[in-house]
Amino acid sequence: MKKHNYSAGPCILPQEVFEKSAKAILNFNNSDLSILEISHRSKDFVAVMEEARALVLELLGLEGKGYQALFLQGGASLEFLMVPYNLMKTDGKAAYLDTGTWANNAIKEAKHFGETVVVASSKDQNYNYIPTEYTIPTDASYFHCTSNNTIFGTQMKSFPQTNVPIVCDMSSDIFSRTLDFSQFDLIYAGAQKNMGPAGTTLVVVKEEILGKSGRTIPSMLDYEKHIKAESMYNTPAVFPVYASLLTLQWLKNLGGISAIEKINQAKAELLYNEIDRNSLFIGTAAVEDRSTMNATFLLVNPEHQETFDKMWKEAGISGLAGHRSVGGYRASMYNALPLESVQVLVDVMQKLEEVFSVQSQLAE
Ligand SMILES: *Cc1c(COP(=O)(O)O)cnc(C)c1O
């Protein structure tokens, strides 16, 4: 039986995406060729790329608003440096909000290009909250933030009002909730958290912000070159783009982002209610900043770990171990994780409580 997959990424995708991808590996579009062996310039794949790029803008509500969607490679980590390369003025600066490990990695790369102002950081509390009091320098080339902190289980619920272009790393919550996506000038996301398999990175960029940095940018790192080549400057990640398209189609058929948002809220509510109700567990993130995608929690008594680990593994749950920098547990509830899987976890947490309350009664 299929596991209840709580992996933080690469992660669960819809079952129909697995099935359709498997079919395409054997015979793509009845061409009697595998998707793994066709040219990226073939009519069938060019259609995949075009549809995927258009569907991204459609789902985000950004059609006809001057945005371009690109499927690049190098992961979100390459965007950490492509963003400053393309956007930071040669004598300028950029502003960053430090909300965790990934934000930090982005800051590290930006420093190679110029003055990098960290406007606020939640490092003082091991990143268990989102800072709210900060000012963005008006002369910054852009402001960079991370919408969802995959490792620490926090999520930005609102974004600053500023005239500075906003760049957002949405790797782990893109397509999971409704937002006014037009408030962002550049969004990027490694596919493997909520959109597809590892191997491609989605970049959505407002064209008017490009070409202003005064830098000479190597071709492969230049967003404008990728836009001009319709996301085929070089051989794209054919299979990951195809599997991402299948996930986007699945999402559209489900009713789009507003439909999945309701399911995601129901999943998060179910689990957080149990974390708060159950005396054996404690959440690690500030309640108002809790992520609907990655719930981080600890056992109050670490001595219960062995029993709990055995119980959730026996229930068919996979990928629940927390990141080493937080410890405990992390339940990643991406779009494709069904509500039933969350119920299985909640049942295990309740059973654990029963086991230990019986034991403590016997000891009395
Ligand atoms: C996983 C993750 C990254 C790194 O993604 P790669 O595609 O592995 O480079 C960056 N940012 C966030 C928020 C992530 O969750």
Coordinates of C-alpha atoms and ligand atoms in Angstrom, one line a residue:
M1 CA 0.0 0.0 0.0
K2 CA 1.1 3.6 -0.7
K3 CA 2.7 5.3 2.2
H4 CA 1.4 8.5 3.8
N5 CA 4.2 10.6 2.6
Y6 CA 5.2 13.6 4.8
S7 CA 8.5 14.2 3.1
A8 CA 9.6 17.8 3.0
G9 CA 10.9 17.5 -0.6
P10 CA 11.1 15.9 -3.0
C11 CA 7.6 15.1 -1.9
I12 CA 4.3 13.5 -2.6
L13 CA 2.7 14.3 -6.0
P14 CA -0.9 13.4 -7.1
Q15 CA -1.2 9.7 -7.9
E16 CA -2.5 10.5 -11.4
V17 CA 0.7 12.4 -12.0
F18 CA 2.7 9.3 -11.2
E19 CA 0.5 7.2 -13.4
K20 CA 0.5 9.6 -16.4
S21 CA 4.3 10.2 -16.1
A22 CA 4.9 6.5 -16.0
K23 CA 2.8 6.1 -19.2
A24 CA 4.7 8.9 -20.9
I25 CA 8.0 7.2 -20.1
L26 CA 6.8 4.2 -22.1
N27 CA 4.9 5.9 -24.8
F28 CA 4.5 9.7 -24.9
N29 CA 1.3 11.0 -26.6
N30 CA 0.9 7.7 -28.6
S31 CA 4.1 8.6 -30.5
D32 CA 5.7 5.2 -29.8
L33 CA 8.6 7.1 -28.3
S34 CA 9.4 7.7 -24.6
I35 CA 9.3 11.2 -23.3
L36 CA 12.9 10.5 -22.2
E37 CA 14.1 10.0 -25.8
I38 CA 12.4 12.8 -27.8
S39 CA 13.9 16.1 -28.8
H40 CA 13.0 19.1 -26.7
R41 CA 12.4 20.9 -30.0
S42 CA 9.8 18.3 -31.1
K43 CA 6.3 19.6 -31.7
D44 CA 5.0 17.6 -28.8
F45 CA 7.4 18.9 -26.2
V46 CA 7.3 22.5 -27.4
A47 CA 3.5 22.2 -26.7
V48 CA 4.2 20.9 -23.2
M49 CA 6.5 23.8 -22.4
E50 CA 4.1 26.4 -23.8
E51 CA 1.1 24.9 -21.9
A52 CA 3.1 24.7 -18.6
R53 CA 4.3 28.3 -18.9
A54 CA 0.8 29.5 -19.7
L55 CA -0.9 27.5 -17.0
V56 CA 1.5 28.8 -14.3
L57 CA 0.4 32.4 -15.2
E58 CA -3.3 31.4 -15.4
L59 CA -3.3 29.7 -12.0
L60 CA -1.5 32.6 -10.3
G61 CA -3.8 35.1 -11.9
L62 CA -1.0 36.8 -13.7
E63 CA -2.0 36.4 -17.4
G64 CA -1.7 39.6 -19.4
K65 CA 0.0 41.5 -16.6
G66 CA 3.5 41.6 -18.0
Y67 CA 4.9 38.5 -16.4
Q68 CA 6.8 35.6 -17.9
A69 CA 7.1 32.1 -16.5
L70 CA 10.3 30.1 -17.0
F71 CA 11.3 26.6 -16.2
L72 CA 15.0 26.7 -15.5
Q73 CA 17.5 24.4 -13.8
G74 CA 19.9 24.7 -10.8
G75 CA 17.2 24.6 -8.2
A76 CA 16.0 27.5 -6.0
S77 CA 19.7 27.7 -4.9
L78 CA 20.8 29.0 -8.3
E79 CA 18.1 31.7 -8.1
F80 CA 19.9 32.9 -4.9
L81 CA 22.6 34.3 -7.2
M82 CA 20.6 34.8 -10.4
V83 CA 18.3 37.3 -8.6
P84 CA 21.1 39.7 -7.5
Y85 CA 23.0 39.1 -10.8
N86 CA 19.9 40.3 -12.8
L87 CA 18.4 42.8 -10.4
M88 CA 21.0 44.4 -8.0
K89 CA 22.4 47.6 -9.5
T90 CA 26.2 47.6 -9.9
D91 CA 26.5 50.4 -7.3
G92 CA 23.3 49.5 -5.6
K93 CA 22.1 47.4 -2.7
A94 CA 19.4 44.8 -1.9
A95 CA 17.3 44.2 1.2
Y96 CA 16.7 40.8 2.7
L97 CA 14.4 39.4 5.4
D98 CA 16.2 36.6 7.3
T99 CA 13.6 34.0 8.3
G100 CA 15.6 30.8 8.2
T101 CA 18.2 28.6 6.5
W102 CA 17.1 29.3 3.0
A103 CA 16.9 33.0 3.4
N104 CA 20.4 32.9 4.8
N105 CA 21.7 31.0 1.8
A106 CA 20.1 33.7 -0.4
I107 CA 21.8 36.4 1.6
K108 CA 25.1 34.7 1.4
E109 CA 25.0 34.7 -2.4
A110 CA 23.7 38.3 -2.7
K111 CA 26.8 39.5 -0.8
H112 CA 28.9 38.5 -3.8
F113 CA 27.2 41.2 -5.8
G114 CA 26.9 44.2 -3.5
E115 CA 25.6 45.7 -0.3
T116 CA 23.1 43.3 1.2
V117 CA 21.0 44.8 4.0
V118 CA 19.3 42.4 6.3
V119 CA 16.2 44.4 7.4
A120 CA 15.2 42.0 10.2
S121 CA 16.0 38.5 11.4
S122 CA 14.3 35.9 13.6
K123 CA 17.6 34.1 14.3
D124 CA 17.4 35.1 18.0
Q125 CA 14.6 32.6 18.5
N126 CA 15.9 29.9 16.2
Y127 CA 13.6 31.3 13.5
N128 CA 10.3 30.3 15.1
Y129 CA 8.6 33.5 14.1
I130 CA 8.3 36.0 11.2
P131 CA 9.7 39.5 12.0
T132 CA 7.1 42.2 11.3
E133 CA 8.8 45.5 12.4
Y134 CA 11.3 46.5 9.7
T135 CA 11.9 49.2 7.1
I136 CA 13.0 48.5 3.6
P137 CA 15.5 51.1 2.3
T138 CA 13.8 53.0 -0.6
D139 CA 17.0 52.9 -2.6
A140 CA 17.2 49.1 -2.6
S141 CA 17.1 47.4 -6.0
Y142 CA 14.7 44.8 -4.5
F143 CA 13.4 43.3 -1.3
H144 CA 13.8 39.5 -0.9
C145 CA 11.7 37.3 1.3
T146 CA 10.9 33.6 1.8
S147 CA 7.2 33.0 1.9
N148 CA 7.4 29.7 3.7
N149 CA 10.3 28.5 5.8
T150 CA 10.3 24.8 5.1
I151 CA 12.7 23.9 7.9
F152 CA 11.3 26.0 10.7
G153 CA 7.5 25.7 9.9
T154 CA 6.8 29.4 9.6
Q155 CA 4.9 31.2 6.9
M156 CA 4.5 34.8 5.9
K157 CA 0.8 35.7 6.1
S158 CA 1.2 39.1 4.6
F159 CA 3.9 41.0 2.7
P160 CA 5.2 44.5 3.0
Q161 CA 3.8 47.5 1.1
T162 CA 6.8 49.0 -0.7
N163 CA 7.7 50.7 -3.9
V164 CA 10.8 48.5 -4.0
P165 CA 10.4 45.4 -6.3
I166 CA 9.5 42.3 -4.2
V167 CA 11.3 39.0 -4.9
C168 CA 9.9 35.9 -3.1
D169 CA 11.3 32.4 -2.7
M170 CA 8.1 30.4 -2.7
S171 CA 9.7 27.0 -3.1
S172 CA 7.6 25.3 -0.4
D173 CA 4.2 27.0 -0.7
I174 CA 3.7 28.1 -4.3
F175 CA 0.2 27.1 -5.6
S176 CA -0.9 26.3 -2.0
R177 CA -2.9 29.4 -1.1
T178 CA -4.5 32.4 -2.7
L179 CA -2.5 35.6 -2.7
D180 CA -2.4 38.7 -4.9
F181 CA 0.6 37.4 -6.8
S182 CA 0.9 40.7 -8.7
Q183 CA 2.4 42.2 -5.5
F184 CA 5.5 40.3 -6.4
D185 CA 7.9 41.2 -9.1
L186 CA 9.8 37.9 -9.2
I187 CA 8.8 34.6 -7.7
Y188 CA 10.9 31.5 -7.8
A189 CA 10.4 27.9 -6.6
G190 CA 12.3 24.7 -6.9
A191 CA 9.7 22.3 -8.4
Q192 CA 10.2 19.5 -5.9
K193 CA 8.3 20.9 -3.0
N194 CA 4.8 21.5 -4.4
M195 CA 4.9 21.3 -8.1
G196 CA 6.8 18.4 -9.6
P197 CA 9.9 16.3 -9.4
A198 CA 13.3 17.7 -8.7
G199 CA 15.2 19.0 -11.7
T200 CA 13.4 22.2 -12.7
T201 CA 12.9 25.6 -11.1
L202 CA 10.0 27.8 -11.8
V203 CA 10.7 31.5 -12.2
V204 CA 7.9 34.0 -12.7
V205 CA 9.2 37.5 -13.4
K206 CA 7.7 40.8 -14.3
E207 CA 9.5 41.7 -17.5
E208 CA 9.8 45.5 -16.8
I209 CA 12.1 45.0 -13.8
L210 CA 14.8 43.3 -16.0
G211 CA 17.7 44.9 -17.9
K212 CA 18.2 47.7 -15.3
S213 CA 21.2 46.4 -13.3
G214 CA 24.0 47.7 -15.5
R215 CA 25.7 44.3 -15.2
T216 CA 26.9 42.1 -18.0
I217 CA 25.2 38.8 -17.3
P218 CA 26.5 35.4 -18.6
S219 CA 23.8 34.0 -20.9
M220 CA 22.7 31.0 -18.8
L221 CA 22.1 33.3 -15.9
D222 CA 20.3 36.0 -17.8
Y223 CA 16.5 36.0 -17.4
E224 CA 16.1 38.0 -20.5
K225 CA 17.9 35.4 -22.6
H226 CA 15.7 32.7 -21.2
I227 CA 12.6 34.7 -21.9
K228 CA 13.7 35.4 -25.5
A229 CA 14.3 31.7 -26.0
E230 CA 10.9 30.8 -24.6
S231 CA 12.5 28.8 -21.7
M232 CA 14.5 26.7 -24.2
Y233 CA 17.9 28.5 -24.3
N234 CA 19.5 25.2 -23.8
T235 CA 17.9 21.7 -23.3
P236 CA 15.3 22.1 -20.6
A237 CA 14.6 19.5 -18.0
V238 CA 12.1 17.7 -20.3
F239 CA 10.7 15.1 -17.9
P240 CA 10.4 17.3 -14.8
V241 CA 8.7 20.0 -16.8
Y242 CA 6.2 17.4 -18.2
A243 CA 5.5 16.1 -14.7
S244 CA 5.1 19.6 -13.4
L245 CA 2.6 20.3 -16.2
L246 CA 0.6 17.2 -15.1
T247 CA 0.5 18.5 -11.5
L248 CA -0.6 22.0 -12.7
Q249 CA -3.4 20.3 -14.8
W250 CA -4.4 18.3 -11.8
L251 CA -4.6 21.5 -9.8
K252 CA -6.7 23.3 -12.4
N253 CA -9.2 20.4 -12.7
L254 CA -9.5 20.5 -8.9
G255 CA -10.6 24.1 -9.1
G256 CA -7.3 25.9 -8.9
I257 CA -5.5 27.5 -6.0
S258 CA -8.7 28.6 -4.1
A259 CA -9.9 25.0 -4.1
I260 CA -6.6 23.5 -2.8
E261 CA -6.3 26.3 -0.3
K262 CA -9.5 25.0 1.5
I263 CA -8.1 21.5 1.6
N264 CA -4.7 22.7 2.9
Q265 CA -6.4 24.7 5.6
A266 CA -8.5 21.7 6.7
K267 CA -5.3 19.6 6.9
A268 CA -3.4 22.2 8.8
E269 CA -6.3 22.8 11.2
L270 CA -6.7 19.1 11.9
L271 CA -3.0 18.6 12.7
Y272 CA -2.4 21.8 14.7
N273 CA -5.6 21.2 16.8
E274 CA -4.2 17.9 17.8
I275 CA -0.7 19.3 18.5
D276 CA -2.4 21.9 20.8
R277 CA -4.9 19.5 22.4
N278 CA -2.5 16.6 23.0
S279 CA -0.5 17.0 26.2
L280 CA 2.4 14.9 24.8
F281 CA 3.2 17.3 21.9
I282 CA 4.2 20.9 21.5
G283 CA 4.4 23.0 18.4
T284 CA 7.7 24.9 17.7
A285 CA 6.5 27.8 15.6
A286 CA 4.7 31.0 16.9
V287 CA 1.0 30.2 16.5
E288 CA 0.2 33.2 14.3
D289 CA 3.1 32.4 11.9
R290 CA 2.4 28.6 11.6
S291 CA 2.9 27.2 8.2
T292 CA 0.0 25.3 6.5
M293 CA 2.6 23.4 4.6
N294 CA 5.2 22.3 7.1
A295 CA 4.1 21.7 10.7
T296 CA 7.0 21.4 13.2
F297 CA 6.5 19.9 16.6
L298 CA 8.2 18.1 19.5
L299 CA 7.4 15.5 22.0
V300 CA 7.2 17.1 25.4
N301 CA 8.9 14.0 26.9
P302 CA 11.7 12.7 24.6
E303 CA 11.4 9.3 26.3
H304 CA 8.3 8.8 24.2
Q305 CA 10.2 9.0 21.0
E306 CA 10.9 5.3 20.5
T307 CA 7.2 4.3 21.0
F308 CA 5.9 7.2 18.8
D309 CA 8.4 6.4 16.0
K310 CA 7.4 2.8 16.0
M311 CA 3.7 3.6 15.9
W312 CA 3.7 6.1 13.0
K313 CA 6.0 3.8 11.0
E314 CA 3.6 0.9 11.6
A315 CA 0.7 3.1 10.5
G316 CA 2.4 3.5 7.0
I317 CA 3.7 7.1 7.6
S318 CA 6.9 8.1 6.0
G319 CA 9.2 11.2 6.2
L320 CA 8.1 12.6 9.5
A321 CA 11.5 13.2 11.1
G322 CA 12.3 16.9 11.7
H323 CA 15.2 18.8 10.2
R324 CA 18.3 18.5 12.3
S325 CA 18.3 22.2 13.1
V326 CA 14.9 22.0 14.8
G327 CA 14.7 18.3 15.9
G328 CA 11.5 16.6 16.7
Y329 CA 9.0 16.1 13.9
R330 CA 8.0 17.9 10.7
A331 CA 4.8 17.0 8.9
S332 CA 4.9 18.4 5.4
M333 CA 1.4 18.7 4.0
Y334 CA 1.9 19.7 0.4
N335 CA -1.0 20.0 -2.0
A336 CA -1.0 16.3 -3.0
L337 CA -1.1 15.0 0.6
P338 CA -4.7 13.8 1.2
L339 CA -6.6 14.8 4.3
E340 CA -6.9 11.1 5.1
S341 CA -3.1 10.9 5.6
V342 CA -3.4 13.7 8.2
Q343 CA -6.1 11.8 10.0
V344 CA -3.9 8.7 10.2
L345 CA -1.2 10.8 11.9
V346 CA -3.7 12.4 14.3
D347 CA -5.0 8.9 15.2
V348 CA -1.5 7.8 16.0
M349 CA -0.9 10.8 18.2
Q350 CA -4.1 10.1 20.1
K351 CA -3.2 6.4 20.5
L352 CA 0.2 7.4 21.9
E353 CA -1.6 9.6 24.5
E354 CA -3.8 6.6 25.4
V355 CA -0.8 4.3 25.8
F356 CA 1.0 6.6 28.1
S357 CA -2.0 7.6 30.2
V358 CA -2.8 3.9 30.8
Q359 CA 0.9 3.4 31.8
S360 CA 0.9 6.3 34.2
Q361 CA -2.4 5.1 35.8
L362 CA -0.9 1.7 36.3
A363 CA 2.1 3.3 38.0
E364 CA 0.0 5.2 40.5
Ligands
LIG1 C1 14.2 23.5 -0.5 C2 14.2 24.9 -0.6 C3 15.3 25.6 -1.3 C4 16.4 24.9 -2.0 O1 15.9 24.4 -3.1 P1 16.8 23.6 -4.2 O2 15.9 23.5 -5.4 O3 17.3 22.4 -3.6 O4 18.0 24.5 -4.5 C5 15.2 27.0 -1.2 N1 14.2 27.7 -0.6 C6 13.3 27.0 0.1 C7 12.2 27.8 0.8 C8 13.2 25.6 0.1 O5 12.3 25.0 0.8

